[in-house]
Coordinates of C-alpha atoms in Angstrom, one line a residue:
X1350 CA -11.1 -0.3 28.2
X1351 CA -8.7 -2.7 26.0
X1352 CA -10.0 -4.1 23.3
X1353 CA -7.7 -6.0 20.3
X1354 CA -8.5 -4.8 16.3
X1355 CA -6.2 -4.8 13.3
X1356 CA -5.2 -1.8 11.6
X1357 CA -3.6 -0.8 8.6
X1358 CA -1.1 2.6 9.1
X1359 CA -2.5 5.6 6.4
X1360 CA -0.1 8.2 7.9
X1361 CA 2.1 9.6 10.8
X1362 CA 3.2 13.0 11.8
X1363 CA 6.0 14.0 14.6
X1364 CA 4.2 15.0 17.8
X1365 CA 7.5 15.8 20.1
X1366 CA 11.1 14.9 20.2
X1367 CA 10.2 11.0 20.6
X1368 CA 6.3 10.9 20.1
X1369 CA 4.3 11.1 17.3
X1370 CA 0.4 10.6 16.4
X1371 CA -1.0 8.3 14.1
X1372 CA -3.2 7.8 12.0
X1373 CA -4.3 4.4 11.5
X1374 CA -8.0 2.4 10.1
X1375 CA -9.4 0.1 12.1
X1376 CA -11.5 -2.8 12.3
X1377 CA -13.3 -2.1 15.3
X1378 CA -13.6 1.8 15.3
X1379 CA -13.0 3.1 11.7
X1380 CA -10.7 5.8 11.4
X1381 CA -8.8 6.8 14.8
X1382 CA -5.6 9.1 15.5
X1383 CA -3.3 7.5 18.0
X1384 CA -0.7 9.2 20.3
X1385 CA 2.1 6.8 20.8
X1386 CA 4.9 8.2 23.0
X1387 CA 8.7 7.6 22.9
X1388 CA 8.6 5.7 19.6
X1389 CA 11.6 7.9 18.6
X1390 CA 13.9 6.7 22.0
X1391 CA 16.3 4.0 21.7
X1392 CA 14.2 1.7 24.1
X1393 CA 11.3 2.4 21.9
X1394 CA 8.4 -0.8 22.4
X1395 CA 6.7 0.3 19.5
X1396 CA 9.6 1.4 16.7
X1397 CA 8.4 3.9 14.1
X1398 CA 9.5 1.1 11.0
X1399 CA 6.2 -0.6 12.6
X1400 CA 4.2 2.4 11.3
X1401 CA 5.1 2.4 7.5
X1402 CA 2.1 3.1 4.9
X1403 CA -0.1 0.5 4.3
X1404 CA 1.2 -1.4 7.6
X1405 CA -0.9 -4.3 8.7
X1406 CA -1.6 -4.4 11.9
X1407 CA -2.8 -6.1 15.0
X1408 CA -3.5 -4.4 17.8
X1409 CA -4.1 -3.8 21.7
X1410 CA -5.6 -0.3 21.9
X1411 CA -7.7 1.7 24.4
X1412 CA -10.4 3.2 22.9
X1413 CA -13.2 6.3 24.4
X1414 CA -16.0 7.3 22.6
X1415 CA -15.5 10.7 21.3
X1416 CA -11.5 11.2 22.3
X1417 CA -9.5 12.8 19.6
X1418 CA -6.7 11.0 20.5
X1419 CA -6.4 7.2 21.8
X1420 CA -3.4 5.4 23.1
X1421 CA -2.0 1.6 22.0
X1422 CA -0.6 -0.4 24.4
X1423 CA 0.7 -2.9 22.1
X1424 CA 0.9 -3.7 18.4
X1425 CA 2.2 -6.2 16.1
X1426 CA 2.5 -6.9 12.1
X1427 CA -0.4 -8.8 10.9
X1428 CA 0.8 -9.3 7.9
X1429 CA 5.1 -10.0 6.6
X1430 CA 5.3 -8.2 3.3
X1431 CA 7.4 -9.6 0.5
X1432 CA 7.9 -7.5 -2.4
X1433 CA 5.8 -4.4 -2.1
X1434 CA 8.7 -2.6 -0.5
X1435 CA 11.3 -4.4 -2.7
X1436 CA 9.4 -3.6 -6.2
X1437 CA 9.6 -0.1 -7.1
X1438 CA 6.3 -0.4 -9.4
X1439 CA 4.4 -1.8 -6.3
X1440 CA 6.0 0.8 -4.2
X1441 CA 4.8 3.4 -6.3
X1442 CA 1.2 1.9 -6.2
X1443 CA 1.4 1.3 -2.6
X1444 CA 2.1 5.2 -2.1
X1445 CA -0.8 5.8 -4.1
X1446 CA -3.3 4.0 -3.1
X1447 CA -2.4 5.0 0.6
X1448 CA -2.8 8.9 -0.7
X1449 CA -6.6 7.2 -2.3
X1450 CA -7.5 5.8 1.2
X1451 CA -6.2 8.6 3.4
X1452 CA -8.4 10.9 1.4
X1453 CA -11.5 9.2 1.2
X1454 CA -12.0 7.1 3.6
X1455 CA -13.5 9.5 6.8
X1456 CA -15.2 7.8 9.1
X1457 CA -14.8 6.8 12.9
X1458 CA -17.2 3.7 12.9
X1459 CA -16.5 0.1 12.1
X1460 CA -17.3 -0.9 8.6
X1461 CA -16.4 -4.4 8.3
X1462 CA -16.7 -4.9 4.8
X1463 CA -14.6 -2.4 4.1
X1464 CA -11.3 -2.8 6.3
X1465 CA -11.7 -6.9 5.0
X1466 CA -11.5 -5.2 1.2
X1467 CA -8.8 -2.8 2.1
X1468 CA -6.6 -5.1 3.5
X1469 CA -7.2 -7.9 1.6
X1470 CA -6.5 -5.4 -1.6
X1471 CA -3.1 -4.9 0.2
X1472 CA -1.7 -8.5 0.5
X1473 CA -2.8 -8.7 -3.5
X1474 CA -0.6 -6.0 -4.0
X1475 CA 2.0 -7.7 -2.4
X1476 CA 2.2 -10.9 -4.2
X1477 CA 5.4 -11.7 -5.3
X1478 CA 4.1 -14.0 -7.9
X1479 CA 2.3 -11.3 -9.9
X1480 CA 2.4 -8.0 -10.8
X1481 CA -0.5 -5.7 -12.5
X1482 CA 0.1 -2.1 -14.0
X1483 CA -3.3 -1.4 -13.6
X1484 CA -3.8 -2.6 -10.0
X1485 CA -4.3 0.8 -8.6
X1486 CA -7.1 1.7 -11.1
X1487 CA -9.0 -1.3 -10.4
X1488 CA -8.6 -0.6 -6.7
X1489 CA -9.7 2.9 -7.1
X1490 CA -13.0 1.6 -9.2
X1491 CA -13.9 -1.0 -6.5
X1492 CA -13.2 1.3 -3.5
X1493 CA -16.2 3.6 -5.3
X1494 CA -19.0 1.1 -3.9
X1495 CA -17.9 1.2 -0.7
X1496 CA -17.9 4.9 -0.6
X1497 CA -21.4 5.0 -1.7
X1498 CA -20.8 6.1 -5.7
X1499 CA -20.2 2.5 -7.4
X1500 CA -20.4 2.7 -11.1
X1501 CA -23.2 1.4 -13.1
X1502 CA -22.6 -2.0 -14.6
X1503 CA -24.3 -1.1 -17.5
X1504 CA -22.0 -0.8 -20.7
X1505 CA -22.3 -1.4 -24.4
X1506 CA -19.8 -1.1 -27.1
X1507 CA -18.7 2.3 -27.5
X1508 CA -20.7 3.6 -24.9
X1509 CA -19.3 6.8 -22.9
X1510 CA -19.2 6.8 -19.2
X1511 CA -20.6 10.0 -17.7
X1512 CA -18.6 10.7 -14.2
X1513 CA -21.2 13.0 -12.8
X1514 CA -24.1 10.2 -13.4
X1515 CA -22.0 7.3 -12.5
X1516 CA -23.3 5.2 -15.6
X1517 CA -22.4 4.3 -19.3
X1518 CA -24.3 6.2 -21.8
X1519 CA -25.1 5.6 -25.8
X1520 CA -24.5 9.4 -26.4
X1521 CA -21.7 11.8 -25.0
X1522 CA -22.4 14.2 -22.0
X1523 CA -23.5 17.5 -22.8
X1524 CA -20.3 18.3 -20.2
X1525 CA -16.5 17.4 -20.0
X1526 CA -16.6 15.0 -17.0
X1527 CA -16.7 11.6 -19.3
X1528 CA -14.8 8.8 -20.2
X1529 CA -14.6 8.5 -24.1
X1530 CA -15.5 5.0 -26.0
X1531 CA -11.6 4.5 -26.7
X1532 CA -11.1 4.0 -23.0
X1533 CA -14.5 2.8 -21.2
X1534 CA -14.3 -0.7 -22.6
X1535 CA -11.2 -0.5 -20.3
X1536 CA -12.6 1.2 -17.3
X1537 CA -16.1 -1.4 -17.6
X1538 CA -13.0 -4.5 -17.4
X1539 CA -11.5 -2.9 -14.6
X1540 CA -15.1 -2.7 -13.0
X1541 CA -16.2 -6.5 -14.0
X1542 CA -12.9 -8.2 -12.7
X1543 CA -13.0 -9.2 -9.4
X1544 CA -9.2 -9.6 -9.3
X1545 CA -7.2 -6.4 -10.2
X1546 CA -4.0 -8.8 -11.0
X1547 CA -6.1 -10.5 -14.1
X1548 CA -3.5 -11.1 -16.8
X1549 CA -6.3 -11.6 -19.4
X1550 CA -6.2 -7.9 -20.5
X1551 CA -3.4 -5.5 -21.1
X1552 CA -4.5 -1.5 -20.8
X1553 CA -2.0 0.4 -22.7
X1554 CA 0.0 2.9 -21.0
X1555 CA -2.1 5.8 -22.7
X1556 CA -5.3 4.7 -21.6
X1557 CA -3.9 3.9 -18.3
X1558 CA -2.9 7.4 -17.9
X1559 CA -6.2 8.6 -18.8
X1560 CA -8.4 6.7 -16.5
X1561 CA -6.0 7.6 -13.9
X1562 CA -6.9 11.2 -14.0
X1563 CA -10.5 10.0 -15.0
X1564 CA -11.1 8.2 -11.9
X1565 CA -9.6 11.0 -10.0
X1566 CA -12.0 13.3 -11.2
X1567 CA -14.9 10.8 -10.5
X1568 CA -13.2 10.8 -6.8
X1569 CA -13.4 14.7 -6.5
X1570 CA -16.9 15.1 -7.9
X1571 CA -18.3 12.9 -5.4
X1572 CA -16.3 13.7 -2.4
X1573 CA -16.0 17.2 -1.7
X1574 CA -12.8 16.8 0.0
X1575 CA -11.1 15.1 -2.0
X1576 CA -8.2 16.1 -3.8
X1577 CA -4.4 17.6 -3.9
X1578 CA -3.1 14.0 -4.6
X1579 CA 1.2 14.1 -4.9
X1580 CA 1.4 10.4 -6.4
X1581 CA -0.2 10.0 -9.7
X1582 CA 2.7 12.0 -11.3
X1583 CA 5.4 9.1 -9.6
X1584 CA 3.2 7.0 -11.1
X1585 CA 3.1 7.6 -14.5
X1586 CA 6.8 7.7 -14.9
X1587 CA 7.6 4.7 -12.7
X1588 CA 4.8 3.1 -14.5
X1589 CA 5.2 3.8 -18.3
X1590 CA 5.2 1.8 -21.3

């Protein structure tokens, strides 16, 4: 049965000589590997430019309950990006934030709320009129909710945050997997701002660095399989003060 969805392109891997499978979240059924043949031919309908990271997508698929692989019969751009291909910074966040989703985000079922968050998180990105070094950390501490481990809005000057908990606390953990008073003031802004682009606050390049492997290692103690990330060290460099 057809049925039309928008997508947004997390990875692709060669199949055969002009095939190649991939792996794309959608609206309508979640998470869902697609075989699209002869994209490598010169005739090519669907070209494999149309299946870069973080594509936005919409979409004429056949879907089957409980297939491995489904089959597109057409697809589209949703979405004309304008600089986050074009900006090196955004490309590098972009890259990362791909790696974020492709890791976390498991399941073959539509959740509404969170393809509308994903790819409304991606045109942000792209903006051309703005551009936020911290973007990707304020990503990574919104997509925690939708996962089912959103950090407690509960912090107070100098407070730590405790990763295993998920809250702020007066005292520090009796264990290593915290965020120290220096840097939580930072992480609770990143959680209270409902835009990631705010220009009110600058992070340092320091801190930056250190919620970035903070927020990693909230991501790994609360999804098992999560981890092996390539990104975060283009990151830092393309990123630093």
């Amino acid at each position: 049965m057809l049925h039309h969805t928008r997508g947004i392109v997390l990875h692709h891997l060669r199949y055969s000589e002009t095939s190649v499978i991939a792996r794309i979240y959608t609206e309508k059924f979640g998470l869902q590997s697609y075989l699209i043949r002869g994209v490598r031919s010169p005739k090519a309908k669907i070209r494999l430019g149309s299946l870069e990271h973080l594509t936005l997508l919409e979409m004429v698929v056949y879907y089957r309950e409980g297939r491995s692989l489904q089959n597109i019969k057409e697809l589209r751009p949703a979405y004309a990006f304008r600089s986050m291909h074009s900006d090196i910074r955004k490309s590098s966040q972009a890259l990362f934030i791909n790696e974020v989703i492709f890791k976390s985000v498991k399941e073959e079922e539509c959740n509404t709320a969170l393809f509308d968050f994903l790819f409304a998180c991606i045109e942000e990105l792209d903006n051309p009129q703005v551009f936020s070094p911290h973007f990707h950390l304020a990503f990574m501490a919104r997509l925690a909710g939708f996962l089912g481990f959103a950090p407690r809005l509960n912090y107070t000057p100098q407070s730590w945050f405790n990763l295993q908990e998920g809250h702020f606390e007066e005292m520090q953990p009796l264990h290593s997997h915290s965020i120290a008073p220096e840097h939580a003031g930072y992480f609770n802004f990143l959680l209270n701002k409902p835009a990631p682009e705010d220009p009110q606050i600058m992070i340092p390049g320091s801190s930056r660095k250190v919620l970035l492997e903070k927020l990693i290692e909230f991501y790994e103690l609360h999804l098992p399989s999560f981890g092996g990330l390539r990104s975060p060290e283009i990151l830092h460099e393309v990123l630093k003060d």
